[in-house]
Amino acid sequence: MTAVGTGSGTGTYVPKPGAAPLPRMIAAQAALETKMLLRNGEQLLLTVVIPTLLLVLFSSVDIVDTGSGEAVDFLAPGILALAVMSTAFTGQAIATGFERRYGVLKRLASSPLPRWGLMTAKTVSVLVTEVLQIALLTGIAFALGWSPHGNPLAVLLLLLLGTAAFSGLGLLMAGTLKAEATLAAANLVFLLLLVGGGVIVPLDKFPSGAQDVLGLLPVSALSDGLRDVLQHGAGTPWGDLGILAVWAVVGLAAAGRWFRWE
Amino acid sequence: MRTEPVLQVQALVKRYGGKTAVDGLDLVARAGVTAVLGPNGAGKTTTVETCEGYRKPDSGTVRVLGLDPVRQSGELRPRIGVMLQSGGVYSGARADEMLRHVARLHAHPLDVDALIERLGLDSCGRTTYRRLSGGQQQRLALAMAVVGRPELVFLDEPTAGLDPQARRATWDLIRDLRSDGVSVILTTHYMDEAEQLADDVAIIDAGRVIAQGSPEELCRGGAENTLRFTGRPGLDVGSLLKALPADCTAAELTPGSYRVVGKVDPQLLATVTSWCAQHGVMPDRISVERHTLEDVFLELTGKELRA
Ligand SMILES: Nc1ncnc2c1ncn2[C@@H]1O[C@H](COP(=O)(O)OP(=O)(O)O)[C@@H](O)[C@H]1O
Ligand SMILES: [Mg+2]
């Protein structure tokens, strides 16, 4: 054998190590994650098709009694809450669960991208997806005659805190359960919260004891808060923001504590 | 030539629950190619993954390029390349997409297109990872390990399950890495791979290094040689043994496959063939072999490497 590092090779592989600048790594990671999500049919069903269908169907057909006023004014805020849940919780949990299972998280953990950089990229990817969802859904809602009110900043705050709360819970699930269990549980939770979280069925249709408990769910707080502002033009819904903040802190802390990368 | 170690492992112990996977392992690797050779379950992956910073040692110390892989991981990660034993790619990603992504995480990556061509990854086309063949998945993982132009690459069983052509392509790449001054730590349970590629081989079994040295040094250890032949199954090995000099051993390894170990010289060869003639046996594929790493392993552990 020839001596090591004599340059008798082509010189192509001569070491020149170095990490890319952090913003570039995070942007690249966020772009890839978003691409993977938009390419995945099941994810699109969850994040785009189902919210769109529910919005169109329940606005045009009088199946659920949504109270006085236009159905779309009641439904649109709930559907926006559902969209946030579908991406930040269900979609993120399932995708991250399988990334963990297939060693993607593990492989990236030995790349120059730091772990917090990967998590930041995931958050950026979730936010980008939500912006696309919200643009689509508000467009459809306007076409259906939606007339929103209220302070856009309060809406933004609700959406961000809701995203934080759902992300914490989604990552907690993805980082502790098996990928198959996450898949099943995340879909089941999505379905249960869709029905029992004030998204399309008003909470006052439930028995009063159940209402109090259901009102504490993150999706109920988000849809209720959005409805207060967008449908009724209320000021900042501190109660709902408080509930979301508690979920966010508890969820993210638990995920930080128990998340396993392998 | 650099002589300071690229890797220093001292008295490493790693347990999973009650099971000890690595049991006081010492290993020093210098520039060049170091093969960690051992059977399945020997603790190769656990050792390598501890060096990559994935696991904290239960006791002992690990230094990679002089750094602590857990506490100084931020400094170390850009300087190493990692090929996991399996997986590591988004199931919905295409090969070129994933490789370009890993390249973007580095400051001075290799030319991705050239690497794709060199490893035949252009044959993957637009197929997503989960639908690639095992060999394509392996080559993609190898490309991901080298694309960042690291000083040191860890390859965990890089040719397991590859066809001979893909295996040769991988070997060629490892040789080029070496001559360009990239250090390589590779695990394998193929002794020919270790013999062909490595400057230095560490044989490990049950979580310990049981021998280390260049392939030549390790094989020189025993002065004995091996004579192999195939014939009818069930020959009377006892009678063969009586015909041979006293310090020889003879055994039927698998039905119809015989091995004589001892000082193999023309006299011994004549003895074996005339014994065969007396017993009406046509000794097919008769061959004389020098001591191999597999023999070394067998002698050290009493076990076959690929048990
Ligand atoms: N995550 C794990 N949990 C429990 N036991 C493990 C785990 N990984 C490896 N082991 C056990 O540790 C031993 C060494 O495994 P490993 O390092 O993978 O060996 P090798 O790579 O040489 O096949 C084996 O007995 C294996 O079953
Ligand atoms: Mg292994």
Coordinates of C-alpha atoms and ligand atoms in Angstrom, one line a residue:
Chain A
M1 CA 0.0 0.0 0.0
T2 CA 1.1 3.5 -0.7
A3 CA 1.8 5.9 2.2
V4 CA -1.2 7.7 3.8
G5 CA -2.0 11.2 2.4
T6 CA 0.8 11.3 -0.2
G7 CA -1.5 13.0 -2.6
S8 CA -1.1 10.1 -4.9
G9 CA -4.9 10.3 -5.3
T10 CA -6.7 12.9 -7.3
G11 CA -6.8 15.4 -4.5
T12 CA -10.6 15.6 -4.7
Y13 CA -11.0 14.5 -1.1
V14 CA -8.3 16.4 0.6
P15 CA -9.9 17.5 3.9
K16 CA -11.4 21.0 4.1
P17 CA -13.9 20.7 6.9
G18 CA -16.2 23.4 8.1
A19 CA -19.8 24.2 9.0
A20 CA -21.9 26.4 6.8
P21 CA -23.1 29.6 8.4
L22 CA -25.9 28.9 10.9
P23 CA -28.7 30.9 9.1
R24 CA -27.9 29.0 5.9
M25 CA -28.0 25.7 7.6
I26 CA -31.4 26.5 9.2
A27 CA -32.8 27.9 6.0
A28 CA -31.7 24.8 4.1
Q29 CA -33.2 22.5 6.8
A30 CA -36.5 24.4 6.9
A31 CA -36.8 24.3 3.1
L32 CA -36.2 20.5 3.0
E33 CA -38.6 19.8 5.8
T34 CA -41.3 21.9 4.1
K35 CA -40.7 20.2 0.8
M36 CA -41.0 16.8 2.4
L37 CA -44.3 17.8 4.0
L38 CA -45.8 19.2 0.9
R39 CA -44.8 16.1 -1.0
N40 CA -46.5 13.8 1.4
G41 CA -50.0 12.9 0.3
E42 CA -51.3 11.9 3.7
Q43 CA -50.0 15.1 5.2
L44 CA -51.7 17.1 2.6
L45 CA -55.0 15.3 3.3
L46 CA -54.7 16.3 6.9
T47 CA -53.5 19.9 6.5
V48 CA -55.2 21.0 3.3
V49 CA -58.0 18.7 2.1
I50 CA -59.8 18.0 5.3
P51 CA -59.9 21.7 6.6
T52 CA -61.0 22.9 3.1
L53 CA -63.7 20.3 2.7
L54 CA -65.1 20.9 6.2
L55 CA -65.1 24.7 5.6
V56 CA -66.9 24.4 2.3
L57 CA -69.3 21.7 3.3
F58 CA -70.5 23.1 6.6
S59 CA -70.7 26.6 5.3
S60 CA -72.9 25.7 2.4
V61 CA -75.0 22.8 4.0
D62 CA -76.9 23.5 7.2
I63 CA -75.9 20.3 9.1
V64 CA -74.6 21.7 12.4
D65 CA -76.5 24.4 14.1
T66 CA -73.9 27.1 14.4
G67 CA -76.1 29.7 16.1
S68 CA -77.2 33.0 14.7
G69 CA -75.4 34.7 11.8
E70 CA -73.7 33.3 8.8
A71 CA -72.3 29.8 9.2
V72 CA -69.0 30.8 7.7
D73 CA -68.4 33.4 10.4
F74 CA -68.7 30.7 13.0
L75 CA -66.8 28.1 11.0
A76 CA -63.8 30.0 9.6
P77 CA -62.1 30.7 13.0
G78 CA -62.6 27.0 14.0
I79 CA -61.2 25.8 10.7
L80 CA -58.2 28.1 11.2
A81 CA -57.6 26.5 14.6
L82 CA -58.0 23.1 13.0
A83 CA -55.4 24.0 10.4
V84 CA -52.9 25.0 13.1
M85 CA -53.5 21.8 14.9
S86 CA -53.2 19.7 11.8
T87 CA -49.7 21.1 11.0
A88 CA -48.2 21.9 14.4
F89 CA -49.5 18.8 16.2
T90 CA -50.6 16.0 13.9
G91 CA -48.4 16.5 10.9
Q92 CA -45.3 17.4 12.9
A93 CA -45.8 14.5 15.3
I94 CA -46.2 12.0 12.5
A95 CA -43.3 13.3 10.4
T96 CA -40.9 13.7 13.4
G97 CA -41.9 10.2 14.7
F98 CA -40.9 8.6 11.4
E99 CA -37.8 10.7 11.1
R100 CA -36.8 9.4 14.5
R101 CA -37.6 5.8 13.5
Y102 CA -35.6 6.0 10.3
G103 CA -32.5 7.5 11.8
V104 CA -32.9 10.9 10.2
L105 CA -32.8 12.8 13.5
K106 CA -29.8 10.7 14.5
R107 CA -27.9 11.3 11.3
L108 CA -28.6 15.1 11.4
A109 CA -27.4 15.1 15.0
S110 CA -23.9 14.3 13.9
S111 CA -24.0 16.9 11.1
P112 CA -22.8 20.5 11.6
L113 CA -26.4 21.6 12.3
P114 CA -26.9 21.9 16.0
R115 CA -30.0 20.2 17.6
W116 CA -31.6 23.5 18.4
G117 CA -31.0 24.5 14.8
L118 CA -32.9 21.5 13.7
M119 CA -35.8 22.3 16.0
T120 CA -35.8 25.9 14.8
A121 CA -35.9 24.7 11.3
K122 CA -38.9 22.5 12.1
T123 CA -40.7 25.5 13.6
V124 CA -40.0 27.6 10.6
S125 CA -41.3 24.8 8.4
V126 CA -44.5 24.6 10.5
L127 CA -45.0 28.4 10.3
V128 CA -44.4 28.5 6.5
T129 CA -47.0 25.7 6.1
E130 CA -49.4 27.5 8.3
V131 CA -49.1 30.7 6.3
L132 CA -49.9 28.7 3.1
Q133 CA -52.9 27.0 4.8
I134 CA -54.2 30.3 6.2
A135 CA -53.9 32.0 2.9
L136 CA -55.8 29.2 1.2
L137 CA -58.5 28.9 3.9
T138 CA -59.1 32.6 4.3
G139 CA -59.4 33.0 0.5
I140 CA -62.1 30.3 0.5
A141 CA -63.8 31.8 3.5
F142 CA -64.0 35.2 1.8
A143 CA -65.4 33.5 -1.3
L144 CA -68.1 32.0 1.0
G145 CA -69.0 35.4 2.3
W146 CA -66.9 35.6 5.5
S147 CA -66.7 39.0 7.2
P148 CA -64.1 38.9 9.9
H149 CA -63.6 41.6 12.6
G150 CA -61.2 42.4 15.4
N151 CA -57.5 43.1 16.0
P152 CA -55.1 41.2 13.6
L153 CA -52.5 41.3 16.3
A154 CA -54.7 39.4 18.8
V155 CA -55.3 36.9 16.0
L156 CA -51.5 36.6 15.3
L157 CA -50.8 36.1 19.0
L158 CA -53.4 33.4 19.3
L159 CA -52.1 31.6 16.2
L160 CA -48.5 31.7 17.5
L161 CA -49.3 30.5 21.0
G162 CA -51.5 27.8 19.6
T163 CA -48.6 26.7 17.3
A164 CA -46.3 26.6 20.3
A165 CA -48.8 24.6 22.4
F166 CA -49.4 22.1 19.6
S167 CA -45.8 21.8 18.7
G168 CA -44.8 20.9 22.3
L169 CA -47.5 18.2 22.4
G170 CA -46.7 16.9 19.0
L171 CA -42.9 16.7 19.6
L172 CA -43.5 15.1 23.0
M173 CA -45.5 12.3 21.3
A174 CA -43.0 11.9 18.5
G175 CA -40.0 11.8 20.8
T176 CA -41.4 9.3 23.2
L177 CA -43.7 6.8 21.4
K178 CA -43.0 4.4 18.6
A179 CA -43.6 5.9 15.1
E180 CA -46.6 3.6 14.5
A181 CA -48.1 4.5 17.9
T182 CA -47.6 8.2 17.1
L183 CA -49.2 7.8 13.8
A184 CA -52.3 6.2 15.3
A185 CA -52.5 8.4 18.3
A186 CA -52.0 11.7 16.5
N187 CA -54.7 10.8 14.0
L188 CA -57.1 9.7 16.8
V189 CA -56.4 12.9 18.8
F190 CA -57.0 15.0 15.6
L191 CA -60.4 13.3 15.1
L192 CA -61.5 13.6 18.7
L193 CA -60.4 17.3 19.0
L194 CA -62.1 18.0 15.6
V195 CA -65.4 16.8 17.1
G196 CA -65.0 17.8 20.7
G197 CA -62.8 20.9 20.5
G198 CA -65.4 23.5 19.3
V199 CA -64.0 23.4 15.8
I200 CA -67.3 22.8 13.9
V201 CA -69.6 21.8 16.7
P202 CA -70.2 24.6 19.2
L203 CA -69.2 23.6 22.7
D204 CA -72.6 24.7 24.1
K205 CA -74.0 21.6 22.3
F206 CA -72.3 19.5 24.9
P207 CA -73.5 18.9 28.5
S208 CA -72.4 21.7 30.8
G209 CA -70.0 19.6 32.9
A210 CA -68.3 18.4 29.7
Q211 CA -68.2 22.0 28.4
D212 CA -65.9 23.2 31.2
V213 CA -63.4 20.4 30.6
L214 CA -63.5 20.6 26.8
G215 CA -63.0 24.4 27.0
L216 CA -59.6 23.8 28.5
L217 CA -58.3 21.8 25.5
P218 CA -55.8 23.7 23.4
V219 CA -57.9 23.5 20.2
S220 CA -61.0 24.8 22.1
A221 CA -59.0 27.7 23.5
L222 CA -57.7 28.5 20.1
S223 CA -61.0 28.3 18.2
D224 CA -62.8 30.1 21.0
G225 CA -60.2 32.9 21.1
L226 CA -60.2 33.3 17.3
R227 CA -64.0 33.3 17.3
D228 CA -64.2 35.9 20.0
V229 CA -62.0 38.2 18.0
L230 CA -62.9 37.4 14.4
Q231 CA -66.6 36.8 14.8
H232 CA -67.5 39.0 17.7
G233 CA -64.8 41.7 17.4
A234 CA -63.8 41.2 21.0
G235 CA -60.5 42.7 22.4
T236 CA -57.6 40.4 23.4
P237 CA -59.0 37.1 24.7
W238 CA -56.7 36.8 27.7
G239 CA -58.4 33.7 29.1
D240 CA -57.9 31.7 26.0
L241 CA -54.3 33.0 25.6
G242 CA -53.7 31.9 29.2
I243 CA -54.9 28.4 28.5
L244 CA -52.7 28.2 25.4
A245 CA -49.7 29.6 27.2
V246 CA -50.0 26.9 29.9
W247 CA -50.2 24.1 27.3
A248 CA -47.2 25.6 25.5
V249 CA -45.1 25.8 28.6
V250 CA -46.0 22.3 29.8
G251 CA -45.8 20.7 26.4
L252 CA -42.5 22.2 25.4
A253 CA -40.9 21.6 28.8
A254 CA -42.1 17.9 28.7
A255 CA -40.8 17.5 25.1
G256 CA -37.5 19.1 26.1
R257 CA -37.2 16.7 29.1
W258 CA -38.3 13.4 27.5
F259 CA -37.6 13.7 23.7
R260 CA -35.4 10.9 22.6
W261 CA -33.5 11.3 19.3
E262 CA -33.3 7.5 18.6
Chain B
M1 CA 2.8 12.1 7.8
R2 CA 0.8 12.8 10.9
T3 CA 1.4 10.4 13.7
E4 CA -0.8 11.7 16.6
P5 CA -3.8 9.5 17.0
V6 CA -7.1 10.5 15.3
L7 CA -8.9 8.4 17.8
Q8 CA -8.2 7.4 21.4
V9 CA -10.5 5.1 23.3
Q10 CA -9.4 4.1 26.8
A11 CA -11.2 1.5 29.0
L12 CA -14.5 2.3 27.4
V13 CA -17.5 0.6 29.1
K14 CA -21.0 0.9 27.7
R15 CA -24.1 -0.9 29.1
Y16 CA -27.6 -1.2 27.8
G17 CA -29.7 -1.8 30.9
G18 CA -28.0 -4.8 32.5
K19 CA -26.2 -5.9 29.3
T20 CA -22.6 -4.9 28.8
A21 CA -22.1 -4.1 25.1
V22 CA -18.6 -2.7 25.4
D23 CA -16.4 -4.0 28.2
G24 CA -13.2 -2.1 28.8
L25 CA -12.3 -1.4 25.2
D26 CA -8.9 0.2 24.3
L27 CA -8.3 1.4 20.8
V28 CA -5.9 3.9 19.3
A29 CA -6.3 4.8 15.6
R30 CA -3.8 6.8 13.6
A31 CA -4.0 8.5 10.2
G32 CA -5.0 6.0 7.5
V33 CA -7.6 3.3 7.5
T34 CA -8.4 1.5 10.7
A35 CA -10.8 -1.5 10.5
V36 CA -12.7 -2.6 13.5
L37 CA -13.3 -6.3 12.8
G38 CA -15.7 -8.5 14.7
P39 CA -18.8 -10.7 14.5
N40 CA -22.3 -9.4 14.9
G41 CA -23.0 -8.2 18.4
A42 CA -19.3 -7.7 19.2
G43 CA -19.9 -4.0 20.1
K44 CA -18.6 -2.4 16.9
T45 CA -21.6 0.0 16.4
T46 CA -21.7 0.9 20.1
T47 CA -18.0 1.8 20.0
V48 CA -18.2 3.8 16.9
E49 CA -21.4 5.6 17.9
T50 CA -19.8 6.6 21.2
C51 CA -16.9 8.1 19.2
E52 CA -19.5 10.0 17.1
G53 CA -20.9 11.5 20.2
Y54 CA -24.2 9.6 20.2
R55 CA -23.6 7.9 23.5
K56 CA -22.0 8.9 26.8
P57 CA -19.5 6.3 28.0
D58 CA -20.5 4.6 31.3
S59 CA -16.9 4.8 32.1
G60 CA -13.6 5.3 30.3
T61 CA -12.6 8.1 28.0
V62 CA -13.0 8.8 24.3
R63 CA -11.1 11.4 22.3
V64 CA -11.7 12.0 18.6
L65 CA -9.3 14.4 16.8
G66 CA -8.3 15.3 20.4
L67 CA -11.9 16.4 21.3
D68 CA -14.5 15.0 23.7
P69 CA -17.3 13.9 21.3
V70 CA -20.0 14.7 23.8
R71 CA -18.8 17.9 25.4
Q72 CA -17.0 19.4 22.3
S73 CA -19.5 18.0 19.8
G74 CA -20.1 21.4 18.2
E75 CA -16.4 21.7 17.3
L76 CA -16.1 18.0 16.3
R77 CA -19.2 17.5 14.1
P78 CA -18.0 19.6 11.1
R79 CA -14.7 17.7 11.0
I80 CA -16.1 14.2 10.9
G81 CA -18.3 12.3 8.4
V82 CA -20.7 9.7 9.6
M83 CA -22.2 6.7 7.8
L84 CA -24.7 4.9 10.1
Q85 CA -25.2 1.2 9.9
S86 CA -28.6 1.9 8.4
G87 CA -31.1 4.7 7.7
G88 CA -30.5 8.4 8.1
V89 CA -32.5 9.7 5.2
Y90 CA -36.0 11.1 4.9
S91 CA -38.1 8.3 3.4
G92 CA -39.6 10.8 0.9
A93 CA -36.4 12.4 -0.2
R94 CA -34.6 11.7 -3.5
A95 CA -30.9 10.6 -3.3
D96 CA -29.6 13.8 -5.0
E97 CA -31.8 16.0 -2.9
M98 CA -30.6 14.5 0.4
L99 CA -26.9 14.6 -0.7
R100 CA -27.2 18.3 -1.8
H101 CA -28.9 19.0 1.6
V102 CA -26.0 17.5 3.6
A103 CA -23.6 19.4 1.3
R104 CA -25.3 22.7 2.2
L105 CA -24.6 22.1 5.9
H106 CA -20.9 22.3 5.2
A107 CA -18.7 25.3 4.2
H108 CA -16.6 23.6 1.5
P109 CA -18.5 20.6 0.2
L110 CA -17.4 18.3 -2.6
D111 CA -18.8 18.7 -6.1
V112 CA -22.1 16.9 -5.6
D113 CA -22.6 16.0 -9.2
A114 CA -19.2 14.4 -9.5
L115 CA -19.8 12.4 -6.3
I116 CA -23.2 11.3 -7.6
E117 CA -21.6 10.1 -10.8
R118 CA -18.7 8.4 -9.1
L119 CA -20.9 6.3 -6.8
G120 CA -23.5 5.6 -9.5
L121 CA -26.2 7.4 -7.7
D122 CA -27.5 8.9 -10.9
S123 CA -29.2 5.6 -11.4
C124 CA -31.5 6.5 -8.6
G125 CA -33.2 9.2 -10.7
R126 CA -36.3 10.6 -9.1
T127 CA -36.9 7.6 -6.9
T128 CA -37.5 8.4 -3.2
Y129 CA -35.3 6.8 -0.5
R130 CA -37.8 4.2 0.7
R131 CA -37.9 2.7 -2.8
L132 CA -34.2 2.6 -3.5
S133 CA -32.4 -0.8 -3.4
G134 CA -30.4 -1.6 -0.4
G135 CA -27.2 -1.0 -2.3
Q136 CA -28.3 2.4 -3.5
Q137 CA -29.2 3.3 0.1
Q138 CA -25.8 2.2 1.3
R139 CA -24.0 4.2 -1.4
L140 CA -26.1 7.3 -0.6
A141 CA -25.1 7.0 3.1
L142 CA -21.5 6.7 2.1
A143 CA -21.7 9.8 -0.1
M144 CA -23.3 11.7 2.8
A145 CA -20.4 10.8 5.0
V146 CA -17.8 12.2 2.7
V147 CA -19.5 15.2 1.0
G148 CA -18.5 17.7 3.7
R149 CA -14.8 17.0 3.1
P150 CA -14.1 15.7 6.6
E151 CA -10.8 14.8 8.2
L152 CA -12.1 11.6 9.6
V153 CA -14.9 9.4 8.4
F154 CA -16.7 6.7 10.4
L155 CA -18.2 4.0 8.2
D156 CA -20.3 1.4 10.0
E157 CA -20.4 -1.8 7.8
P158 CA -20.2 0.2 4.6
T159 CA -20.4 -2.9 2.3
A160 CA -22.8 -5.1 4.2
G161 CA -25.1 -6.7 1.7
L162 CA -23.5 -5.0 -1.4
D163 CA -23.1 -6.8 -4.7
P164 CA -19.4 -7.3 -5.7
Q165 CA -19.4 -4.4 -8.1
A166 CA -20.8 -1.9 -5.6
R167 CA -18.4 -3.3 -3.0
R168 CA -15.4 -2.6 -5.2
A169 CA -16.6 0.9 -5.9
T170 CA -16.8 1.5 -2.1
W171 CA -13.3 0.0 -1.6
D172 CA -11.9 2.3 -4.4
L173 CA -13.4 5.3 -2.8
I174 CA -12.0 4.4 0.6
R175 CA -8.6 4.0 -1.0
D176 CA -8.8 7.4 -2.6
L177 CA -9.9 9.0 0.7
R178 CA -6.8 7.5 2.3
S179 CA -4.4 8.7 -0.3
D180 CA -5.9 12.2 -0.1
G181 CA -5.2 12.2 3.7
V182 CA -8.7 11.4 5.0
S183 CA -8.6 9.0 8.0
V184 CA -11.2 6.3 8.0
I185 CA -12.6 4.1 10.8
L186 CA -14.6 1.3 9.3
T187 CA -16.3 -1.5 11.0
T188 CA -16.8 -4.8 9.2
H189 CA -17.3 -8.5 9.7
Y190 CA -15.7 -9.3 6.4
M191 CA -12.1 -10.2 7.0
D192 CA -11.1 -9.7 3.3
E193 CA -12.3 -6.1 3.6
A194 CA -10.1 -5.5 6.6
E195 CA -7.1 -7.2 4.9
Q196 CA -7.6 -5.3 1.7
L197 CA -8.2 -1.8 3.0
A198 CA -6.8 -1.4 6.4
D199 CA -3.4 -0.1 7.6
D200 CA -4.4 -1.3 11.0
V201 CA -7.0 -3.8 12.2
A202 CA -8.5 -4.1 15.7
I203 CA -10.2 -7.4 16.2
I204 CA -13.0 -7.1 18.7
D205 CA -15.1 -9.7 20.4
A206 CA -17.6 -9.4 23.3
G207 CA -16.9 -5.7 23.7
R208 CA -13.1 -5.9 23.9
V209 CA -10.2 -5.6 21.5
I210 CA -8.5 -9.0 21.5
A211 CA -5.8 -8.1 19.0
Q212 CA -4.6 -5.1 17.0
G213 CA -2.0 -4.6 14.4
S214 CA -1.5 -4.4 10.6
P215 CA -3.0 -7.3 8.7
E216 CA 0.5 -8.7 8.1
E217 CA 1.5 -8.5 11.7
L218 CA -1.7 -10.2 12.8
C219 CA -1.4 -13.0 10.2
R220 CA 2.3 -13.6 11.0
G221 CA 1.3 -14.4 14.5
G222 CA 0.8 -18.1 13.7
A223 CA 3.5 -19.7 11.6
E224 CA 1.1 -22.3 10.5
N225 CA -0.6 -22.5 7.2
T226 CA -3.8 -24.1 6.0
L227 CA -4.6 -26.7 3.4
R228 CA -8.1 -27.0 2.2
F229 CA -9.9 -29.4 -0.1
T230 CA -13.3 -30.6 -0.8
G231 CA -14.4 -34.2 -1.3
R232 CA -17.2 -36.6 -0.3
P233 CA -18.9 -35.7 3.0
G234 CA -18.1 -37.9 5.9
L235 CA -14.5 -38.9 5.2
D236 CA -12.7 -40.6 8.1
V237 CA -10.8 -37.6 9.5
G238 CA -9.3 -39.7 12.2
S239 CA -7.5 -41.9 9.7
L240 CA -6.2 -38.8 7.8
L241 CA -5.0 -37.4 11.1
K242 CA -3.0 -40.6 11.7
A243 CA -1.2 -40.2 8.4
L244 CA -0.2 -36.6 9.2
P245 CA 2.6 -35.3 11.3
A246 CA 1.8 -35.1 15.0
D247 CA 1.5 -31.3 15.2
C248 CA -1.2 -31.1 12.4
T249 CA -4.9 -30.8 12.9
A250 CA -7.6 -31.9 10.5
A251 CA -11.3 -31.2 10.4
E252 CA -14.4 -31.4 8.3
L253 CA -15.6 -27.8 8.6
T254 CA -18.9 -28.2 6.7
P255 CA -20.0 -31.4 5.0
G256 CA -17.5 -32.2 2.3
S257 CA -15.2 -29.3 3.1
Y258 CA -11.9 -30.3 4.9
R259 CA -9.1 -28.3 6.4
V260 CA -5.7 -29.3 7.5
V261 CA -3.7 -26.9 9.7
G262 CA 0.0 -27.2 10.3
K263 CA 3.3 -26.7 8.6
V264 CA 2.2 -27.0 5.0
D265 CA 5.1 -28.1 2.8
P266 CA 5.4 -30.4 -0.3
Q267 CA 5.7 -33.4 2.0
L268 CA 2.4 -32.6 3.7
L269 CA 0.7 -32.0 0.4
A270 CA 2.0 -35.4 -0.9
T271 CA 0.8 -37.1 2.3
V272 CA -2.7 -35.7 1.9
T273 CA -3.1 -36.5 -1.7
S274 CA -1.8 -40.1 -1.3
W275 CA -4.2 -40.6 1.6
C276 CA -6.9 -39.4 -0.7
A277 CA -5.8 -41.9 -3.4
Q278 CA -5.8 -44.8 -0.9
H279 CA -9.4 -43.9 0.1
G280 CA -10.6 -43.4 -3.5
V281 CA -11.3 -39.7 -2.9
M282 CA -10.9 -37.1 -5.6
P283 CA -9.7 -34.0 -3.7
D284 CA -11.4 -31.2 -5.5
R285 CA -10.4 -27.6 -5.2
I286 CA -7.3 -28.4 -3.2
S287 CA -5.7 -25.2 -2.0
V288 CA -3.0 -23.9 0.3
E289 CA -3.6 -20.7 2.2
R290 CA -1.6 -18.5 4.3
H291 CA -3.0 -17.6 7.7
T292 CA -6.0 -15.3 7.3
L293 CA -7.6 -12.9 9.7
E294 CA -10.4 -15.3 10.0
D295 CA -8.0 -17.9 11.3
V296 CA -6.6 -15.4 13.7
F297 CA -10.0 -14.7 14.9
L298 CA -10.8 -18.4 15.2
E299 CA -7.6 -19.0 17.2
L300 CA -8.2 -16.1 19.5
T301 CA -11.9 -16.8 20.3
G302 CA -12.5 -20.4 19.3
K303 CA -15.4 -19.1 17.2
E304 CA -16.0 -18.6 13.5
L305 CA -16.1 -14.9 12.5
R306 CA -19.4 -15.3 10.7
A307 CA -21.1 -17.7 13.0
Ligands
LIG1 N1 -29.9 0.1 21.8 C1 -29.6 -1.1 22.4 N2 -30.3 -1.6 23.4 C2 -30.0 -2.7 24.0 N3 -29.0 -3.5 23.6 C3 -28.2 -3.1 22.5 C4 -28.5 -1.9 21.9 N4 -27.6 -1.7 20.9 C5 -26.8 -2.8 20.9 N5 -27.2 -3.7 21.9 C6 -26.5 -4.9 22.2 O1 -25.2 -4.6 22.5 C7 -24.3 -5.6 21.9 C8 -23.4 -4.9 20.9 O2 -24.1 -4.4 19.9 P1 -23.5 -3.6 18.7 O3 -22.6 -2.5 19.2 O4 -24.6 -3.2 17.8 O5 -22.6 -4.7 18.0 P2 -22.1 -4.9 16.5 O6 -22.2 -3.5 15.8 O7 -20.7 -5.3 16.6 O8 -23.0 -5.9 15.8 C9 -25.2 -6.6 21.2 O9 -25.4 -7.7 22.1 C10 -26.5 -5.9 21.1 O10 -27.6 -6.8 21.1
MG2 MG -23.2 -3.0 14.1

